[in-house]
CSV table of C-alpha atoms in Angstrom, one decimal:
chain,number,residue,atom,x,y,z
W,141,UNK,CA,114.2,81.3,107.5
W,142,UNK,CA,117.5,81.1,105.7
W,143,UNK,CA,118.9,79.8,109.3
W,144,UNK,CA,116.4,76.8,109.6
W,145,UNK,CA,117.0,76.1,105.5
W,146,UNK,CA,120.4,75.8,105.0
W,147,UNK,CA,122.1,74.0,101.7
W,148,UNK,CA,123.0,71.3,104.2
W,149,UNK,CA,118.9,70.8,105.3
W,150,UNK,CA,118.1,71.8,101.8
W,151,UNK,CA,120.2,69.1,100.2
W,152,UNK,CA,118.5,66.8,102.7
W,153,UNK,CA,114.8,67.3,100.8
W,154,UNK,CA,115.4,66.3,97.4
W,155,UNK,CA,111.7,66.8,95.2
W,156,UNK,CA,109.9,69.1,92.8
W,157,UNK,CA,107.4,69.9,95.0
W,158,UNK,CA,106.8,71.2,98.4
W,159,UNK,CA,104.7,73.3,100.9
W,160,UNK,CA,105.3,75.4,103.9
W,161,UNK,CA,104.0,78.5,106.5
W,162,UNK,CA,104.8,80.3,108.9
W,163,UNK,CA,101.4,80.8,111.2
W,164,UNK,CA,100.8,82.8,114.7
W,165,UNK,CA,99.1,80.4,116.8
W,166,UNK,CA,95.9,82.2,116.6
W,167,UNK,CA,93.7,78.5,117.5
W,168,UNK,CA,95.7,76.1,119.5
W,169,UNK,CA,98.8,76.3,121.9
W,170,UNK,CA,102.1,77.5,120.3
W,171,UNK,CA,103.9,74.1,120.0
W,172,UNK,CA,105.8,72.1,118.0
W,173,UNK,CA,102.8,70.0,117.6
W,174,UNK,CA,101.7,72.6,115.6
W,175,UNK,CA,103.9,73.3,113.4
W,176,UNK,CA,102.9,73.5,109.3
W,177,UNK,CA,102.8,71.6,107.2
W,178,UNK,CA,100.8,68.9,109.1
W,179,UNK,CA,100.5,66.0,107.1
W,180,UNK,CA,98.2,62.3,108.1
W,181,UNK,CA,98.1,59.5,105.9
W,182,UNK,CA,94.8,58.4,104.9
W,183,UNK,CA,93.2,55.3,102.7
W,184,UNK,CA,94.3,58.0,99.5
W,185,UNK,CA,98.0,58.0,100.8
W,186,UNK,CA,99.7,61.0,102.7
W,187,UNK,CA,98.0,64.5,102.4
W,188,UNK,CA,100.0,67.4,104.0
W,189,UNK,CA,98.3,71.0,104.7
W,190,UNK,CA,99.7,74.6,105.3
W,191,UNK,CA,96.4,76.7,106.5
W,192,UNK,CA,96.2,80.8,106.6
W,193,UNK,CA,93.1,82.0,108.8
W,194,UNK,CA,90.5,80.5,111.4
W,195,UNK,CA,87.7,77.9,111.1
W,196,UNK,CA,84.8,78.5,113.8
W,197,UNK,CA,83.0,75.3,113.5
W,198,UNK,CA,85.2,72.8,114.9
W,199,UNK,CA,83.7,71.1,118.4
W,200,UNK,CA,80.8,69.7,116.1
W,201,UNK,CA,82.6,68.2,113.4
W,202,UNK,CA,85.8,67.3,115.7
W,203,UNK,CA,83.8,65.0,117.7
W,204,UNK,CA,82.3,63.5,115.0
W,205,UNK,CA,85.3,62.5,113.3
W,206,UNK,CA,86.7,61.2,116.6
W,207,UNK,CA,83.6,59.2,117.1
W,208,UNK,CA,84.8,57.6,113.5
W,209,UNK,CA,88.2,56.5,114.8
W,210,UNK,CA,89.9,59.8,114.1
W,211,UNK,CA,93.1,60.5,115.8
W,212,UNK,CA,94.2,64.3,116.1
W,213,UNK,CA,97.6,64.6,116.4
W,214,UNK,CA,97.7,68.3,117.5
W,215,UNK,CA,95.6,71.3,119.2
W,216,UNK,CA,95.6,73.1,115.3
W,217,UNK,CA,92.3,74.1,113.9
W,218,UNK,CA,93.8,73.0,110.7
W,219,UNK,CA,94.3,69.9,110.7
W,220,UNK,CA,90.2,69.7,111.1
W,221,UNK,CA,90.4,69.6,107.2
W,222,UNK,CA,93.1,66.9,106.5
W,223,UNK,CA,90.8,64.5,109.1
W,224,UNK,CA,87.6,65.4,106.9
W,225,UNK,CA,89.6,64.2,103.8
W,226,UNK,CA,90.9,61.3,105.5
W,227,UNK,CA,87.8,59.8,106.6
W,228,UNK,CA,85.7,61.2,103.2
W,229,UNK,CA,83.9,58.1,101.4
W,230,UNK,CA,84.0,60.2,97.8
W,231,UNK,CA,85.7,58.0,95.0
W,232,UNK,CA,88.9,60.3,93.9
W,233,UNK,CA,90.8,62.8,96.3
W,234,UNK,CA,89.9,65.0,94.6
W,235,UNK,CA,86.0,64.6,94.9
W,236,UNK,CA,87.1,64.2,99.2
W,237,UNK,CA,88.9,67.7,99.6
W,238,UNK,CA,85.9,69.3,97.5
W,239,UNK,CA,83.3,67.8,99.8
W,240,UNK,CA,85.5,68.4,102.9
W,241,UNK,CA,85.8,72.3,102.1
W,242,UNK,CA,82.5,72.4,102.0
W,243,UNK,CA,81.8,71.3,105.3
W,244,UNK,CA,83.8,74.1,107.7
W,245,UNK,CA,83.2,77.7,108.1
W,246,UNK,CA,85.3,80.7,108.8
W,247,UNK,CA,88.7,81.9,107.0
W,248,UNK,CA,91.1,79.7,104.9
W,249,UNK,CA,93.3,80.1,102.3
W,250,UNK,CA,95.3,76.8,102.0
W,251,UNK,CA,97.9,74.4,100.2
W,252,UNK,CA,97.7,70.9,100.4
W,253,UNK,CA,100.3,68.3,98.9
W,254,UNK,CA,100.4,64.7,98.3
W,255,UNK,CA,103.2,62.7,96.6
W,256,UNK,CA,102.8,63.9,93.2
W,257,UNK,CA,100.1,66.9,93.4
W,258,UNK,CA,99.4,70.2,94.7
W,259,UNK,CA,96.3,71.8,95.7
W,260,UNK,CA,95.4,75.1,96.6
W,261,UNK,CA,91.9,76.5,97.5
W,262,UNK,CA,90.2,80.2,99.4
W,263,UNK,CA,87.2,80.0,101.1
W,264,UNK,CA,83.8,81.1,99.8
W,265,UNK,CA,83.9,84.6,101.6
W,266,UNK,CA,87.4,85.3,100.2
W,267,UNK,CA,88.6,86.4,103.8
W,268,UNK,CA,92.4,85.7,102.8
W,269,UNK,CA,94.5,86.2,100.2
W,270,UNK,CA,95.7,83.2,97.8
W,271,UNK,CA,97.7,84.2,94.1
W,272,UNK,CA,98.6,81.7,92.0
W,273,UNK,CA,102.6,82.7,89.6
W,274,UNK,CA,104.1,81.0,87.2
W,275,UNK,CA,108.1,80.5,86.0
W,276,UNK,CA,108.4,79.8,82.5
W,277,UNK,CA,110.0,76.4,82.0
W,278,UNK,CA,114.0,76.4,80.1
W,279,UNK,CA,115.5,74.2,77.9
W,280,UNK,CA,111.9,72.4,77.3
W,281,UNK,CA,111.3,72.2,81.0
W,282,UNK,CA,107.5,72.5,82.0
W,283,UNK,CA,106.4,75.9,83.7
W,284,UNK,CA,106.1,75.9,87.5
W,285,UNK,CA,103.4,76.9,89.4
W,286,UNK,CA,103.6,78.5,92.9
W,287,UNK,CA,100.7,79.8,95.3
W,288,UNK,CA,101.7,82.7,97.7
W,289,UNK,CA,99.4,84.8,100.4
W,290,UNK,CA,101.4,87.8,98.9
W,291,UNK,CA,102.6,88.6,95.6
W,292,UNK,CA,105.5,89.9,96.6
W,293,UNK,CA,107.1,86.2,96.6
W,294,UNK,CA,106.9,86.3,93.3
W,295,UNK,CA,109.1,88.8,92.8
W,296,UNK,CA,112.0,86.7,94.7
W,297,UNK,CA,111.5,83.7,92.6
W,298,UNK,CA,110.8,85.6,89.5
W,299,UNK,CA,107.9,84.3,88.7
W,300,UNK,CA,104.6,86.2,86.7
W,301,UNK,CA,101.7,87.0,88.4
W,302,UNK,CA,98.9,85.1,86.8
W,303,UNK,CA,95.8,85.8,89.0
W,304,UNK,CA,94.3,85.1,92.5
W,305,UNK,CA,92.6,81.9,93.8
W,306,UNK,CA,88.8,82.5,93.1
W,307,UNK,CA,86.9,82.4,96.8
W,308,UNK,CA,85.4,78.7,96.9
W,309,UNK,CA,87.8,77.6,94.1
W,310,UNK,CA,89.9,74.3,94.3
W,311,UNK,CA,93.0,74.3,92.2
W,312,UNK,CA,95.3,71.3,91.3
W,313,UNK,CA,98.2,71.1,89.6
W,314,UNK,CA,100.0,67.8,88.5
W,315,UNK,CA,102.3,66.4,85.9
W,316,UNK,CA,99.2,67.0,83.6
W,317,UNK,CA,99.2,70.7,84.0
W,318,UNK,CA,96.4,73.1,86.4
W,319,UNK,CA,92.6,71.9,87.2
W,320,UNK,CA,90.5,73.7,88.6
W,321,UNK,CA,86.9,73.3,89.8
W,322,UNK,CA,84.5,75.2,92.9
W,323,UNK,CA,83.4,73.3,96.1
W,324,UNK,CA,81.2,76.5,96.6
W,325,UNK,CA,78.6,78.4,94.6
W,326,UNK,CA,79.5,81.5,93.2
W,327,UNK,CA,76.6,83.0,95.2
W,328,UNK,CA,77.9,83.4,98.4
W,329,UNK,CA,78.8,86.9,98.8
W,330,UNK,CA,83.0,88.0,99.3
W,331,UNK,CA,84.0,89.3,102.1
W,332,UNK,CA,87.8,90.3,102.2
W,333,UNK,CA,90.0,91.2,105.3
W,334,UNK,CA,90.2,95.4,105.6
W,335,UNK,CA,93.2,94.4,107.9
W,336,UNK,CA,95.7,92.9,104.6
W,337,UNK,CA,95.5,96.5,103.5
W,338,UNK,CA,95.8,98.1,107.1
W,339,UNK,CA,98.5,96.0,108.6
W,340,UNK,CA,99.2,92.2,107.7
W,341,UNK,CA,100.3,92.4,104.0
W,342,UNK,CA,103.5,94.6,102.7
W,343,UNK,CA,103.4,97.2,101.1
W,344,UNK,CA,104.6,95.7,97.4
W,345,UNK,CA,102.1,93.5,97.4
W,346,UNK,CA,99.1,93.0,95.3
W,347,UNK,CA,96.2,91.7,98.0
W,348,UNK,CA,92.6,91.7,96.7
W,349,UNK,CA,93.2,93.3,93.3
W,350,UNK,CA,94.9,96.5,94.9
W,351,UNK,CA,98.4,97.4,95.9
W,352,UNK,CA,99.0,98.0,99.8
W,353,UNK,CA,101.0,100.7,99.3
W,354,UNK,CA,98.1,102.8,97.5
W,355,UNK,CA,96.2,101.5,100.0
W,356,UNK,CA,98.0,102.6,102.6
W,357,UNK,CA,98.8,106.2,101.4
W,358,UNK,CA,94.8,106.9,100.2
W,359,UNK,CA,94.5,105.8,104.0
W,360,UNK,CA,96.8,108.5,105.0
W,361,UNK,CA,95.8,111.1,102.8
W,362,UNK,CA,92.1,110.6,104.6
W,363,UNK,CA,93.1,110.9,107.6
W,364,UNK,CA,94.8,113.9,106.9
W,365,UNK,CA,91.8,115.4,105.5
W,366,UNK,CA,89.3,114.8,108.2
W,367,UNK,CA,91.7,114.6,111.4
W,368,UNK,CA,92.6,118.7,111.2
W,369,UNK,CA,95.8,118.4,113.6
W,370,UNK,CA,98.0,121.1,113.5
W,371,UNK,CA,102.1,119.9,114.4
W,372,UNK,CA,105.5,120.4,113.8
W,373,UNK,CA,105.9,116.7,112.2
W,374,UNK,CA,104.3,113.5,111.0
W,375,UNK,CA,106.0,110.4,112.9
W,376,UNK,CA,105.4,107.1,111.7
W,377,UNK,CA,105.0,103.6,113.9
W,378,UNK,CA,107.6,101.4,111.9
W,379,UNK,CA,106.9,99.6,109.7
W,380,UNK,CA,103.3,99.3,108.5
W,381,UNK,CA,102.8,102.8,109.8
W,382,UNK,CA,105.0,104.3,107.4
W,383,UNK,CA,103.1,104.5,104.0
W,384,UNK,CA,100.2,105.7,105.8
W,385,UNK,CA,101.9,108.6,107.4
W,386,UNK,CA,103.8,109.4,104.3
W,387,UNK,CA,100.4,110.2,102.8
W,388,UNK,CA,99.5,111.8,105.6
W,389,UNK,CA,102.6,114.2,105.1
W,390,UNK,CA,101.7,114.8,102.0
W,391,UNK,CA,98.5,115.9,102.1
W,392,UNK,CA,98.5,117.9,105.2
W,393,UNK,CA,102.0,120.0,103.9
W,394,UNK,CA,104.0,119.0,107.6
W,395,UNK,CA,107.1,117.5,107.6
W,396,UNK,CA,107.7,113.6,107.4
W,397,UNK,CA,110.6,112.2,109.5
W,398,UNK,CA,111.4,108.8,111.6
W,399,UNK,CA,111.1,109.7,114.9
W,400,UNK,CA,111.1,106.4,116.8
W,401,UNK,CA,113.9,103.9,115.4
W,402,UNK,CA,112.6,100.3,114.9
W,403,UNK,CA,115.1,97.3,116.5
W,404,UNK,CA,114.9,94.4,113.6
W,405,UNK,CA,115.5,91.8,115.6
W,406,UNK,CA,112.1,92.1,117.5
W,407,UNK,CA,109.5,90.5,115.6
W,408,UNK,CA,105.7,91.6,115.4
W,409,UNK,CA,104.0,92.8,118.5
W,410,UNK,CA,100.1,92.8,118.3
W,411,UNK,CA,99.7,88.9,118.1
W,412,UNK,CA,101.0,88.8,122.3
W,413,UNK,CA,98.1,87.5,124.4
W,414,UNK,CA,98.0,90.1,126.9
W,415,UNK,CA,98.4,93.6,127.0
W,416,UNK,CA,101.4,94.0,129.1
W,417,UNK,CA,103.2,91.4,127.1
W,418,UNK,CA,102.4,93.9,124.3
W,419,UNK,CA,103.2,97.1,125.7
W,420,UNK,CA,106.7,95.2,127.1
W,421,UNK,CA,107.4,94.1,122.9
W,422,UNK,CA,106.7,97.5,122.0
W,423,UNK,CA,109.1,99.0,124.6
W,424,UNK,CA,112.0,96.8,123.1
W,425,UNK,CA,110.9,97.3,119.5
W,426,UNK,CA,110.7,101.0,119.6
W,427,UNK,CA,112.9,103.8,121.1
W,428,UNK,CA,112.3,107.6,120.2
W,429,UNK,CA,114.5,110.0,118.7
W,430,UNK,CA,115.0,112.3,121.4
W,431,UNK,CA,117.0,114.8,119.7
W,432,UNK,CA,114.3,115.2,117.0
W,433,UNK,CA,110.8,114.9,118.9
W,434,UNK,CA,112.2,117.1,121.9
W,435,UNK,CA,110.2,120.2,122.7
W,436,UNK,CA,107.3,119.3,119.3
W,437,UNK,CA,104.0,118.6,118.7
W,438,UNK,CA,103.8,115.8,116.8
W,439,UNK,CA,101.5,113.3,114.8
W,440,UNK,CA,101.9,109.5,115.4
W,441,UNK,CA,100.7,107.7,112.5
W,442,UNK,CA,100.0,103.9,112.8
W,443,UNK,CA,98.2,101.2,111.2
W,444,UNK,CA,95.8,100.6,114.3
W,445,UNK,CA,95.9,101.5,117.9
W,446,UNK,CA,97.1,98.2,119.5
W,447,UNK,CA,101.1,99.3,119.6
W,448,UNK,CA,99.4,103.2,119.8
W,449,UNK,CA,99.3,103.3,123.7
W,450,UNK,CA,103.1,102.3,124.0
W,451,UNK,CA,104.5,104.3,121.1
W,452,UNK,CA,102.7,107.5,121.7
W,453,UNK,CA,103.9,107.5,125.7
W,454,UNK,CA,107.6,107.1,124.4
W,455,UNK,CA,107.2,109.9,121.8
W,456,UNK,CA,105.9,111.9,124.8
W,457,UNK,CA,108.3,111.0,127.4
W,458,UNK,CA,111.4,112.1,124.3
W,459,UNK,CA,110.7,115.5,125.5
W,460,UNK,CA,111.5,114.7,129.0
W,461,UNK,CA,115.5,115.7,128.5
W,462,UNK,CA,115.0,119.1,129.1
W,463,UNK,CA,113.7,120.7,125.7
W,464,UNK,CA,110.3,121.1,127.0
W,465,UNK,CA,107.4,118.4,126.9
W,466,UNK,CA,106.8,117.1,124.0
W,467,UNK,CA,103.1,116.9,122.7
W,468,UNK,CA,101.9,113.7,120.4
W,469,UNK,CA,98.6,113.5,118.9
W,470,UNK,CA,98.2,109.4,118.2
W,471,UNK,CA,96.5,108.9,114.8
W,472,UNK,CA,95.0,105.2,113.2
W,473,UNK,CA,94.1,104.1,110.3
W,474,UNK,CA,91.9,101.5,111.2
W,475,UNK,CA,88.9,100.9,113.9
W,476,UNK,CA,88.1,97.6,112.6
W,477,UNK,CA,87.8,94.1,114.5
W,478,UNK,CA,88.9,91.6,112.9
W,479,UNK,CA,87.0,88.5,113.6
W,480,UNK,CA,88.8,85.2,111.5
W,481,UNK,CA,92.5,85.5,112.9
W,482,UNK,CA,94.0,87.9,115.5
W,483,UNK,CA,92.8,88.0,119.2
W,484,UNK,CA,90.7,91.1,118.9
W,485,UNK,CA,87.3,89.2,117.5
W,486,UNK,CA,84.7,91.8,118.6
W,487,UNK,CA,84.1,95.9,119.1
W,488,UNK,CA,84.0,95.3,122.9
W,489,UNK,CA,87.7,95.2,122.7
W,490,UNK,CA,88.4,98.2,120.7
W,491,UNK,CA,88.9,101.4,122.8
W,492,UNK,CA,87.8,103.5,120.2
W,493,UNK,CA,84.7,101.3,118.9
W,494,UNK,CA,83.0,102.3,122.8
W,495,UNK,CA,84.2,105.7,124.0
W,496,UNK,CA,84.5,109.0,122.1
W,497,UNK,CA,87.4,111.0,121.5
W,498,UNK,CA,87.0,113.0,124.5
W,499,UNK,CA,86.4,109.8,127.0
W,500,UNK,CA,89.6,108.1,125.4
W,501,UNK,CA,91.6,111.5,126.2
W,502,UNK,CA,90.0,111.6,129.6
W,503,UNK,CA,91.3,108.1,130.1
W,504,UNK,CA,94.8,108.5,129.2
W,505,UNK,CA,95.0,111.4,131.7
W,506,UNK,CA,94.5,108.9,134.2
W,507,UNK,CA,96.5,106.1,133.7
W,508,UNK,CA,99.9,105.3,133.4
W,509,UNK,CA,100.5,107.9,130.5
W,510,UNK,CA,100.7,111.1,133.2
W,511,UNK,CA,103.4,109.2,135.2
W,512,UNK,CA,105.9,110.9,132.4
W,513,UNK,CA,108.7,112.5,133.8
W,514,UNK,CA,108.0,115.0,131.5
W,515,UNK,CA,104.0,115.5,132.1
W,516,UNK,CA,103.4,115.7,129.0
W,517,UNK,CA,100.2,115.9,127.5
W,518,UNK,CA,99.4,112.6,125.4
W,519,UNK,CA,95.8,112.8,123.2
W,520,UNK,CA,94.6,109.5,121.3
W,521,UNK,CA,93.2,111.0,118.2
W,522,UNK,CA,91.5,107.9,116.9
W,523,UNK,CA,89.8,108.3,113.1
């Protein structure tokens, strides 16, 4: 980010309010096109939108909005919602975001902006995570108010945590101060993404009410308790794996250390489309300390098993220098689909959702994983 805003592009954007995100391309091609905020001008002026999460009803009201005259300007789930409020016929914008929330389904947490107001709102379920902070105005100054999908942004802009979005809650704030009223009844029940905790959030933040990093190490600490693997040391996939196997380590009483050494400059893995485009990230992204894991039985901790199958072969073939095989026992904290962003929507796709522990073993002897130079012995201990 601090490459793309420079004080030169900075300087360029003078105003006191603004919008942004960065979003995998979960619905729709990764374009330019794409790219958030996307912003169309409507009969209540220009109306900008940054979206987090997936809408599933969009071939119905998409072709009814282009049988109105709508125009879509990219292949963006998201901008589903700015095309709703364009073509509302309530009285105040306000009134036409309310009513347009209302009509999709699925998982948003989102800001919108016109020329003088921001608005912020969650879905009904609560799938994603929307905070509200607040700087304290100087010298007579007004406070600000900023939304973020973690709360550790605050903590870089020093701003105080005031409290989350409320699922089906619409929140303005203007020159007048902060509004807020529901496009959704408080009935509908909350249903919160496991997968904040397990993977997409960091660790100092404070998703759903809970910090990750307890939730991360309580995950740790249970896996240690009902997985009952005996090693020589607790390895931990970098970097959402690390709380979790830190918990592990202490609960179980074996040793904690980095065995595979994470290159920075890769970014994140699971969101590839195919497999071998995954397993090909993961090879860049992670190389094994041979000196360490040579000749051990170790525990691989990790959020999930997507980067699992990559990671635990390179832990394995580590012991292929001449130290004896090395033996790793892949451990996950999470089983879960997740069904409102990432590209693993149902159980069907989950090794560990449709074979047991023995059938997954079975299957690693005969793939790729025995081609090791070392033979070693790889198990997928899945919890």
């Amino acid at each position: 980010m601090s490459e793309i805003f420079t004080d030169e592009v900075l300087a360029k954007l003078p105003g006191n309010i603004a919008i942004g995100h960065t979003r995998y391309s979960t619905t729709g091609d990764s374009a330019l096109l794409n790219a958030q905020p996307i912003s169309v001008e409507s009969t209540m002026g220009l109306i900008a939108i940054a979206h987090n999460g997936n809408l599933v009803n969009l071939g119905n009201s998409k072709a009814r909005l282009e049988r109105d005259g709508a125009v879509f300007q990219t292949t963006s789930d998201s901008e589903i919602i700015v095309q709703l409020i364009a073509h509302s016929r309530c009285n105040t914008l306000v009134d036409c975001i309310a009513e347009s929330l209302a009509q999709v389904d699925g998982a948003f947490s989102i800001v919108m902006m016109t020329r003088n107001r921001v608005f912020a709102a969650r879905d009904p379920h609560g799938f994603r995570p929307l905070s509200i902070g607040r700087i304290a105005g100087v010298n007579g100054e007004p406070d600000t108010f900023v939304f973020a999908s973690e709360t550790c942004a605050f903590d870089l802009l020093h701003a105080k945590y005031e409290r989350d979005v409320k699922p089906g809650e619409l929140v303005m704030v203007s020159e007048d101060g902060v509004t807020s009223r529901r496009f959704a009844p408080e009935t509908v029940p909350h249903a919160s993404c496991i997968f904040e905790h397990v993977y997409f959030a960091r660790p100092d933040s404070r998703i759903f009410g809970r910090w990750v990093q307890q939730s991360r190490d309580e995950m740790g600490r249970q896996l240690a308790r009902e997985s009952g693997v005996d090693a020589d040391l607790v390895v931990p996939v970098p970097d959402s794996g690390v709380t979790a196997a830190l918990g592990y380590a202490a609960e179980s009483g074996i040793p904690f250390n980095f065995g595979l050494i994470r290159n920075h400059y890769v970014g994140r893995t699971f969101i590839q489309p195919e497999q071998r485009t995954r397993d090909f990230g993961v090879r860049m992204k992670l190389n094994p300390m041979r000196s360490l894991l040579e000749g051990k039985r170790i525990i691989l901790i990790d959020d999930s098993i997507i980067r699992g199958r990559r990671a635990a072969r390179s832990c394995a073939c580590a012991g292929g220098g001449g130290g004896g095989g090395t033996h790793a026992d892949f451990v996950s904290a999470d089983d879960q689909p997740v069904f409102l962003w990432v590209d693993t929507p149902s159980t069907k796709e989950l090794i560990a959702a449709n074979k047991s522990v023995e059938e997954i073993r079975e299957l690693s002897r005969r793939t790729r994983w025995r081609t090791c130079r070392c033979g070693a012995d790889v198990l997928v201990h899945h919890e």
